[in-house]
Amino acid sequence: MDEQVVRTGIALVLLLAAALGAMTLGGLSYRGEMLVAALRALVQLILVALVIAWIFTHPQWAFVYLAVMLGAAAYTANRRIGGDSHDRLGVLLAILMGASATVVIVALTGALSFSAQTLLPFSAQMIGGAMTTASLAGLRLRDDVKDQFPIFEGYVALGATYRQAGREFAHRAAEKSLFPTLDQTKSAGLVTLPGAFVGMLLGGAAPVLAVQIQLLVLIGLLLVQSITALLTTRLISPIDANFSVAQISGPS
Amino acid sequence: MLPAASAFEIRELSVSYSGVPALSDISLDIPERGVSAIIGPSGSGKSTLLRTLNRMNDLVEGVRIEGRVAFRGRDLYGPDVDPTQIRRQIGMVFQKPNVFPRSIYDNVAYGPRLHHQPGNLDEIVREALVRSGLWEEVKHDLKQHAMTLSGGQQQRLVIARCIAVAPAAILMDEPTSSLDPLATVRVEELISELAADYTIVLVTHNLRQASRIADWTAFLAAERSASGVLHGRLAEVGPTSQLFTAPVDQRTKRFIAESMD
């Protein structure tokens, strides 16, 4: 076995054991969960690495990988929002539009070479960012409508559809869902070293290259999240599906 | 005695929320124009009844509506009915004034803009504010944020907003319950004025208010079902003066005696 793999394995075991030990000494619970989380990460990442390695040699399958990821992202975000199948389609579209707009610009400008090695991880990261934004924006929209239901009701009572009544709420929810990304972008390099940057430095890349890639990711995420937040809050219903289904029946 | 022309015809209406009954077997006619009041103790389903008249109950989770509710002969729950059209035609004023977080002008203009109403928008807004008795107080600053108005002014703004889309009927759910006595008087006067042109259905817990401004009054009694849940049943309906001075139903008699003390 590769010596580096063995060393990594030893380090991982020591890190996890130390973490568990620290928790035991301090009397913290959730040791089981920590162990399970670590094992899950291990298995999942090894599987992903194998799949990606395979795709790098069979790049025509990259689209299938991204499509599966897109579907999973839409499903997860929609489940967090508590949406129905119509909402899921809206969330899917919002994530797709946000991520693809960014990837197209990055690919067409040649900022990243047109290859599975670069575009696959970049697209994956954009889809991941879009998923987080879709959940945040959708949840925020529904919470705001619930919190200010009398105002929502006022719009509906004037003959507005639920979507029309939710328009103002949608606008504010989209804005608010961008705050975390804006903060993250503003503090990049000062408070934290972002993931792609650290990863590339660890992988031996020159800091100047690492910064370029990190900027593509950060600024790319701004575009992803603007589009995804705007579309999510406009495409999903502003109230729970359960709300709107009055069961009507004729005289019995 | 039955009213001459019915605006609303309610037949064998029962409403439940997630299987819990709120109203049972209501049959009632509500006449065109004038003020019809719905009174009754808490738990008698007054608001529920009101909200079935413009399909605002559609917004409540797990609501189930049986029976027939018609407005001017048209079944409000028919398969080809668009609830947004119903709500435009049958406006609603709520317990607490729910002004939109916009200017006075934009509150009133919201409905006409939404429905692309023909006519001069400034004129529509002005007329609605005049009719609601608010014009003189706000005409110098229509761009003022609606939240800066007093509670009574806000409620009259909500009424103006409702009038601006030219509805045929206006439903009012305890519209003065959050107002001080002076503001209440002004809103009551306004309701009486509007009654010449609109069918107004007023839910109120204030019997004196019903006796002051309602032409017709329906009394809903709260009954306890076998499972112990309160739900409403129509006890009596008639001209307000008759219902208050010579109630036929024992439950009405008792309720009026207790409430007017």
Tab-separated table of N, CA and C in Angstrom, chain A residues 119-217:
chain	number	residue	atom	x	y	z
A	119	LEU	N	-14.140	21.262	-14.444
A	119	LEU	CA	-15.543	21.690	-14.417
A	119	LEU	C	-16.404	20.833	-13.500
A	120	LEU	N	-16.069	19.551	-13.355
A	120	LEU	CA	-16.901	18.700	-12.495
A	120	LEU	C	-16.869	19.172	-11.039
A	121	PRO	N	-15.670	19.298	-10.438
A	121	PRO	CA	-15.686	19.765	-9.044
A	121	PRO	C	-16.240	21.178	-8.894
A	122	PHE	N	-15.958	22.031	-9.873
A	122	PHE	CA	-16.468	23.397	-9.791
A	122	PHE	C	-18.002	23.394	-9.834
A	123	SER	N	-18.569	22.640	-10.795
A	123	SER	CA	-20.029	22.567	-10.909
A	123	SER	C	-20.633	21.996	-9.635
A	124	ALA	N	-19.974	20.965	-9.105
A	124	ALA	CA	-20.497	20.329	-7.897
A	124	ALA	C	-20.567	21.338	-6.755
A	125	GLN	N	-19.517	22.147	-6.652
A	125	GLN	CA	-19.501	23.127	-5.572
A	125	GLN	C	-20.595	24.185	-5.776
A	126	MET	N	-20.836	24.550	-7.029
A	126	MET	CA	-21.875	25.543	-7.317
A	126	MET	C	-23.257	24.960	-6.994
A	127	ILE	N	-23.455	23.683	-7.345
A	127	ILE	CA	-24.749	23.051	-7.045
A	127	ILE	C	-24.955	22.991	-5.529
A	128	GLY	N	-23.880	22.666	-4.829
A	128	GLY	CA	-23.966	22.621	-3.359
A	128	GLY	C	-24.347	23.975	-2.782
A	129	GLY	N	-23.719	25.036	-3.305
A	129	GLY	CA	-24.034	26.386	-2.827
A	129	GLY	C	-25.473	26.758	-3.146
A	130	ALA	N	-25.911	26.374	-4.335
A	130	ALA	CA	-27.279	26.687	-4.753
A	130	ALA	C	-28.279	25.968	-3.858
A	131	MET	N	-27.950	24.742	-3.463
A	131	MET	CA	-28.846	23.973	-2.596
A	131	MET	C	-29.037	24.695	-1.257
A	132	THR	N	-27.927	25.151	-0.677
A	132	THR	CA	-28.018	25.856	0.603
A	132	THR	C	-28.874	27.112	0.463
A	133	THR	N	-28.631	27.859	-0.616
A	133	THR	CA	-29.402	29.087	-0.820
A	133	THR	C	-30.882	28.793	-1.012
A	134	ALA	N	-31.185	27.764	-1.808
A	134	ALA	CA	-32.593	27.441	-2.060
A	134	ALA	C	-33.301	27.108	-0.733
A	135	SER	N	-32.626	26.314	0.124
A	135	SER	CA	-33.245	25.973	1.419
A	135	SER	C	-33.470	27.222	2.249
A	136	LEU	N	-32.424	28.041	2.349
A	136	LEU	CA	-32.508	29.250	3.180
A	136	LEU	C	-33.606	30.189	2.690
A	137	ALA	N	-33.599	30.430	1.378
A	137	ALA	CA	-34.550	31.391	0.812
A	137	ALA	C	-35.976	30.861	0.942
A	138	GLY	N	-36.158	29.579	0.665
A	138	GLY	CA	-37.492	28.990	0.734
A	138	GLY	C	-38.027	28.981	2.156
A	139	LEU	N	-37.171	28.577	3.105
A	139	LEU	CA	-37.592	28.541	4.512
A	139	LEU	C	-37.930	29.941	4.998
A	140	ARG	N	-37.088	30.894	4.625
A	140	ARG	CA	-37.280	32.274	5.046
A	140	ARG	C	-38.618	32.805	4.518
A	141	LEU	N	-38.907	32.499	3.251
A	141	LEU	CA	-40.164	32.944	2.645
A	141	LEU	C	-41.356	32.410	3.448
A	142	ARG	N	-41.339	31.101	3.713
A	142	ARG	CA	-42.497	30.503	4.391
A	142	ARG	C	-42.608	30.989	5.834
A	143	ASP	N	-41.462	31.172	6.496
A	143	ASP	CA	-41.495	31.676	7.877
A	143	ASP	C	-42.041	33.102	7.914
A	144	ASP	N	-41.573	33.935	6.971
A	144	ASP	CA	-42.028	35.332	6.943
A	144	ASP	C	-43.529	35.410	6.713
A	145	VAL	N	-44.013	34.584	5.785
A	145	VAL	CA	-45.455	34.610	5.499
A	145	VAL	C	-46.234	34.171	6.743
A	146	LYS	N	-45.722	33.145	7.435
A	146	LYS	CA	-46.408	32.681	8.653
A	146	LYS	C	-46.390	33.768	9.729
A	147	ASP	N	-45.233	34.422	9.871
A	147	ASP	CA	-45.105	35.459	10.904
A	147	ASP	C	-46.022	36.647	10.637
A	148	GLN	N	-46.208	36.958	9.373
A	148	GLN	CA	-47.028	38.142	9.041
A	148	GLN	C	-48.255	37.715	8.261
A	149	PHE	N	-48.900	36.685	8.766
A	149	PHE	CA	-50.022	36.114	8.032
A	149	PHE	C	-51.160	37.109	7.792
A	150	PRO	N	-51.483	37.993	8.756
A	150	PRO	CA	-52.567	38.940	8.492
A	150	PRO	C	-52.320	39.799	7.248
A	151	ILE	N	-51.075	40.157	7.007
A	151	ILE	CA	-50.781	40.972	5.824
A	151	ILE	C	-50.929	40.132	4.552
A	152	PHE	N	-50.424	38.905	4.626
A	152	PHE	CA	-50.587	37.986	3.497
A	152	PHE	C	-52.076	37.811	3.186
A	153	GLU	N	-52.855	37.615	4.256
A	153	GLU	CA	-54.305	37.451	4.122
A	153	GLU	C	-54.953	38.684	3.490
A	154	GLY	N	-54.432	39.858	3.860
A	154	GLY	CA	-54.956	41.105	3.305
A	154	GLY	C	-54.814	41.138	1.789
A	155	TYR	N	-53.665	40.702	1.287
A	155	TYR	CA	-53.475	40.649	-0.165
A	155	TYR	C	-54.445	39.652	-0.789
A	156	VAL	N	-54.529	38.473	-0.163
A	156	VAL	CA	-55.410	37.427	-0.716
A	156	VAL	C	-56.864	37.911	-0.742
A	157	ALA	N	-57.266	38.640	0.316
A	157	ALA	CA	-58.650	39.100	0.408
A	157	ALA	C	-58.986	40.124	-0.670
A	158	LEU	N	-57.972	40.701	-1.297
A	158	LEU	CA	-58.237	41.650	-2.386
A	158	LEU	C	-58.238	40.959	-3.748
A	159	GLY	N	-58.119	39.631	-3.728
A	159	GLY	CA	-58.172	38.894	-4.986
A	159	GLY	C	-56.812	38.514	-5.536
A	160	ALA	N	-55.759	38.641	-4.702
A	160	ALA	CA	-54.431	38.223	-5.155
A	160	ALA	C	-54.319	36.706	-5.058
A	161	THR	N	-53.614	36.094	-6.008
A	161	THR	CA	-53.306	34.670	-5.862
A	161	THR	C	-52.265	34.539	-4.749
A	162	TYR	N	-52.063	33.324	-4.256
A	162	TYR	CA	-51.083	33.138	-3.184
A	162	TYR	C	-49.700	33.631	-3.632
A	163	ARG	N	-49.380	33.379	-4.880
A	163	ARG	CA	-48.082	33.787	-5.406
A	163	ARG	C	-47.964	35.311	-5.461
A	164	GLN	N	-49.049	35.954	-5.931
A	164	GLN	CA	-49.038	37.429	-5.973
A	164	GLN	C	-48.940	37.990	-4.563
A	165	ALA	N	-49.697	37.374	-3.648
A	165	ALA	CA	-49.678	37.851	-2.262
A	165	ALA	C	-48.296	37.660	-1.650
A	166	GLY	N	-47.558	36.659	-2.140
A	166	GLY	CA	-46.252	36.361	-1.561
A	166	GLY	C	-45.113	37.146	-2.193
A	167	ARG	N	-45.426	37.978	-3.189
A	167	ARG	CA	-44.361	38.616	-3.963
A	167	ARG	C	-43.437	39.482	-3.106
A	168	GLU	N	-44.041	40.310	-2.269
A	168	GLU	CA	-43.216	41.190	-1.438
A	168	GLU	C	-42.384	40.379	-0.440
A	169	PHE	N	-43.015	39.333	0.083
A	169	PHE	CA	-42.308	38.456	1.011
A	169	PHE	C	-41.149	37.773	0.285
A	170	ALA	N	-41.386	37.388	-0.975
A	170	ALA	CA	-40.365	36.701	-1.764
A	170	ALA	C	-39.143	37.586	-1.938
A	171	HIS	N	-39.408	38.839	-2.215
A	171	HIS	CA	-38.342	39.802	-2.442
A	171	HIS	C	-37.427	39.889	-1.218
A	172	ARG	N	-38.064	40.060	-0.052
A	172	ARG	CA	-37.262	40.206	1.168
A	172	ARG	C	-36.549	38.910	1.537
A	173	ALA	N	-37.229	37.772	1.318
A	173	ALA	CA	-36.620	36.485	1.647
A	173	ALA	C	-35.385	36.253	0.782
A	174	ALA	N	-35.468	36.636	-0.500
A	174	ALA	CA	-34.328	36.451	-1.398
A	174	ALA	C	-33.147	37.293	-0.914
A	175	GLU	N	-33.435	38.523	-0.519
A	175	GLU	CA	-32.358	39.396	-0.031
A	175	GLU	C	-31.696	38.814	1.210
A	176	LYS	N	-32.551	38.414	2.163
A	176	LYS	CA	-31.994	37.946	3.439
A	176	LYS	C	-31.186	36.673	3.275
A	177	SER	N	-31.587	35.826	2.317
A	177	SER	CA	-30.879	34.552	2.168
A	177	SER	C	-29.464	34.759	1.639
A	178	LEU	N	-29.156	35.980	1.155
A	178	LEU	CA	-27.806	36.223	0.627
A	178	LEU	C	-26.817	36.667	1.703
A	179	PHE	N	-27.345	37.039	2.870
A	179	PHE	CA	-26.462	37.557	3.926
A	179	PHE	C	-25.290	36.635	4.265
A	180	PRO	N	-25.551	35.323	4.509
A	180	PRO	CA	-24.420	34.465	4.901
A	180	PRO	C	-23.306	34.460	3.857
A	181	THR	N	-23.674	34.419	2.571
A	181	THR	CA	-22.648	34.402	1.524
A	181	THR	C	-21.897	35.712	1.476
A	182	LEU	N	-22.634	36.809	1.636
A	182	LEU	CA	-21.969	38.112	1.603
A	182	LEU	C	-20.950	38.197	2.731
A	183	ASP	N	-21.353	37.739	3.915
A	183	ASP	CA	-20.429	37.750	5.055
A	183	ASP	C	-19.204	36.900	4.762
A	184	GLN	N	-19.466	35.708	4.229
A	184	GLN	CA	-18.382	34.772	3.947
A	184	GLN	C	-17.418	35.379	2.934
A	185	THR	N	-17.973	36.050	1.925
A	185	THR	CA	-17.135	36.633	0.884
A	185	THR	C	-16.310	37.795	1.445
A	186	LYS	N	-16.978	38.610	2.282
A	186	LYS	CA	-16.280	39.768	2.851
A	186	LYS	C	-15.123	39.355	3.743
A	187	SER	N	-15.334	38.258	4.498
A	187	SER	CA	-14.333	37.876	5.495
A	187	SER	C	-13.282	36.933	4.934
A	188	ALA	N	-13.410	36.559	3.650
A	188	ALA	CA	-12.487	35.582	3.069
A	188	ALA	C	-11.049	36.044	3.229
A	189	GLY	N	-10.217	35.182	3.789
A	189	GLY	CA	-8.810	35.510	3.925
A	189	GLY	C	-8.492	36.229	5.211
A	190	LEU	N	-9.480	36.904	5.789
A	190	LEU	CA	-9.231	37.630	7.030
A	190	LEU	C	-9.542	36.758	8.239
A	191	VAL	N	-10.799	36.349	8.323
A	191	VAL	CA	-11.232	35.570	9.476
A	191	VAL	C	-10.986	34.091	9.249
A	192	THR	N	-11.250	33.637	8.020
A	192	THR	CA	-11.066	32.219	7.714
A	192	THR	C	-10.328	32.088	6.394
A	193	LEU	N	-9.683	30.946	6.213
A	193	LEU	CA	-9.115	30.629	4.905
A	193	LEU	C	-10.102	29.696	4.226
A	194	PRO	N	-10.662	30.108	3.086
A	194	PRO	CA	-11.696	29.289	2.457
A	194	PRO	C	-11.171	27.932	1.978
A	195	GLY	N	-12.126	26.987	1.852
A	195	GLY	CA	-11.808	25.580	1.611
A	195	GLY	C	-10.965	25.315	0.380
A	196	ALA	N	-11.369	25.880	-0.755
A	196	ALA	CA	-10.654	25.585	-1.996
A	196	ALA	C	-9.204	26.064	-1.892
A	197	PHE	N	-9.018	27.221	-1.295
A	197	PHE	CA	-7.693	27.814	-1.132
A	197	PHE	C	-6.802	26.891	-0.300
A	198	VAL	N	-7.331	26.486	0.871
A	198	VAL	CA	-6.572	25.600	1.758
A	198	VAL	C	-6.245	24.295	1.053
A	199	GLY	N	-7.286	23.746	0.369
A	199	GLY	CA	-7.099	22.464	-0.314
A	199	GLY	C	-5.990	22.539	-1.346
A	200	MET	N	-6.001	23.619	-2.113
A	200	MET	CA	-4.994	23.734	-3.168
A	200	MET	C	-3.601	23.938	-2.592
A	201	LEU	N	-3.498	24.724	-1.535
A	201	LEU	CA	-2.183	24.912	-0.894
A	201	LEU	C	-1.660	23.581	-0.377
A	202	LEU	N	-2.539	22.823	0.284
A	202	LEU	CA	-2.138	21.515	0.806
A	202	LEU	C	-1.720	20.581	-0.321
A	203	GLY	N	-2.416	20.736	-1.474
A	203	GLY	CA	-2.083	19.893	-2.615
A	203	GLY	C	-0.820	20.340	-3.322
A	204	GLY	N	-0.211	21.422	-2.861
A	204	GLY	CA	1.066	21.838	-3.420
A	204	GLY	C	0.971	22.923	-4.472
A	205	ALA	N	-0.229	23.521	-4.672
A	205	ALA	CA	-0.356	24.562	-5.689
A	205	ALA	C	0.250	25.868	-5.186
A	206	ALA	N	0.624	26.724	-6.134
A	206	ALA	CA	1.163	28.029	-5.758
A	206	ALA	C	0.036	28.903	-5.227
A	207	PRO	N	0.316	29.719	-4.210
A	207	PRO	CA	-0.731	30.573	-3.633
A	207	PRO	C	-1.454	31.423	-4.679
A	208	VAL	N	-0.748	31.927	-5.696
A	208	VAL	CA	-1.388	32.784	-6.696
A	208	VAL	C	-2.463	32.012	-7.462
A	209	LEU	N	-2.166	30.751	-7.795
A	209	LEU	CA	-3.148	29.931	-8.497
A	209	LEU	C	-4.319	29.615	-7.554
A	210	ALA	N	-3.965	29.282	-6.300
A	210	ALA	CA	-5.006	28.945	-5.326
A	210	ALA	C	-5.979	30.107	-5.157
A	211	VAL	N	-5.437	31.318	-5.151
A	211	VAL	CA	-6.301	32.493	-4.984
A	211	VAL	C	-7.221	32.666	-6.189
A	212	GLN	N	-6.674	32.437	-7.380
A	212	GLN	CA	-7.527	32.572	-8.574
A	212	GLN	C	-8.720	31.629	-8.505
A	213	ILE	N	-8.437	30.379	-8.170
A	213	ILE	CA	-9.519	29.392	-8.118
A	213	ILE	C	-10.506	29.766	-7.016
A	214	GLN	N	-9.962	30.174	-5.859
A	214	GLN	CA	-10.848	30.528	-4.749
A	214	GLN	C	-11.750	31.699	-5.119
A	215	LEU	N	-11.207	32.659	-5.873
A	215	LEU	CA	-12.034	33.796	-6.282
A	215	LEU	C	-13.126	33.368	-7.252
A	216	LEU	N	-12.760	32.466	-8.165
A	216	LEU	CA	-13.790	31.957	-9.086
A	216	LEU	C	-14.923	31.313	-8.287
A	217	VAL	N	-14.547	30.551	-7.252
A	217	VAL	CA	-15.561	29.884	-6.437
A	217	VAL	C	-16.402	30.915	-5.684
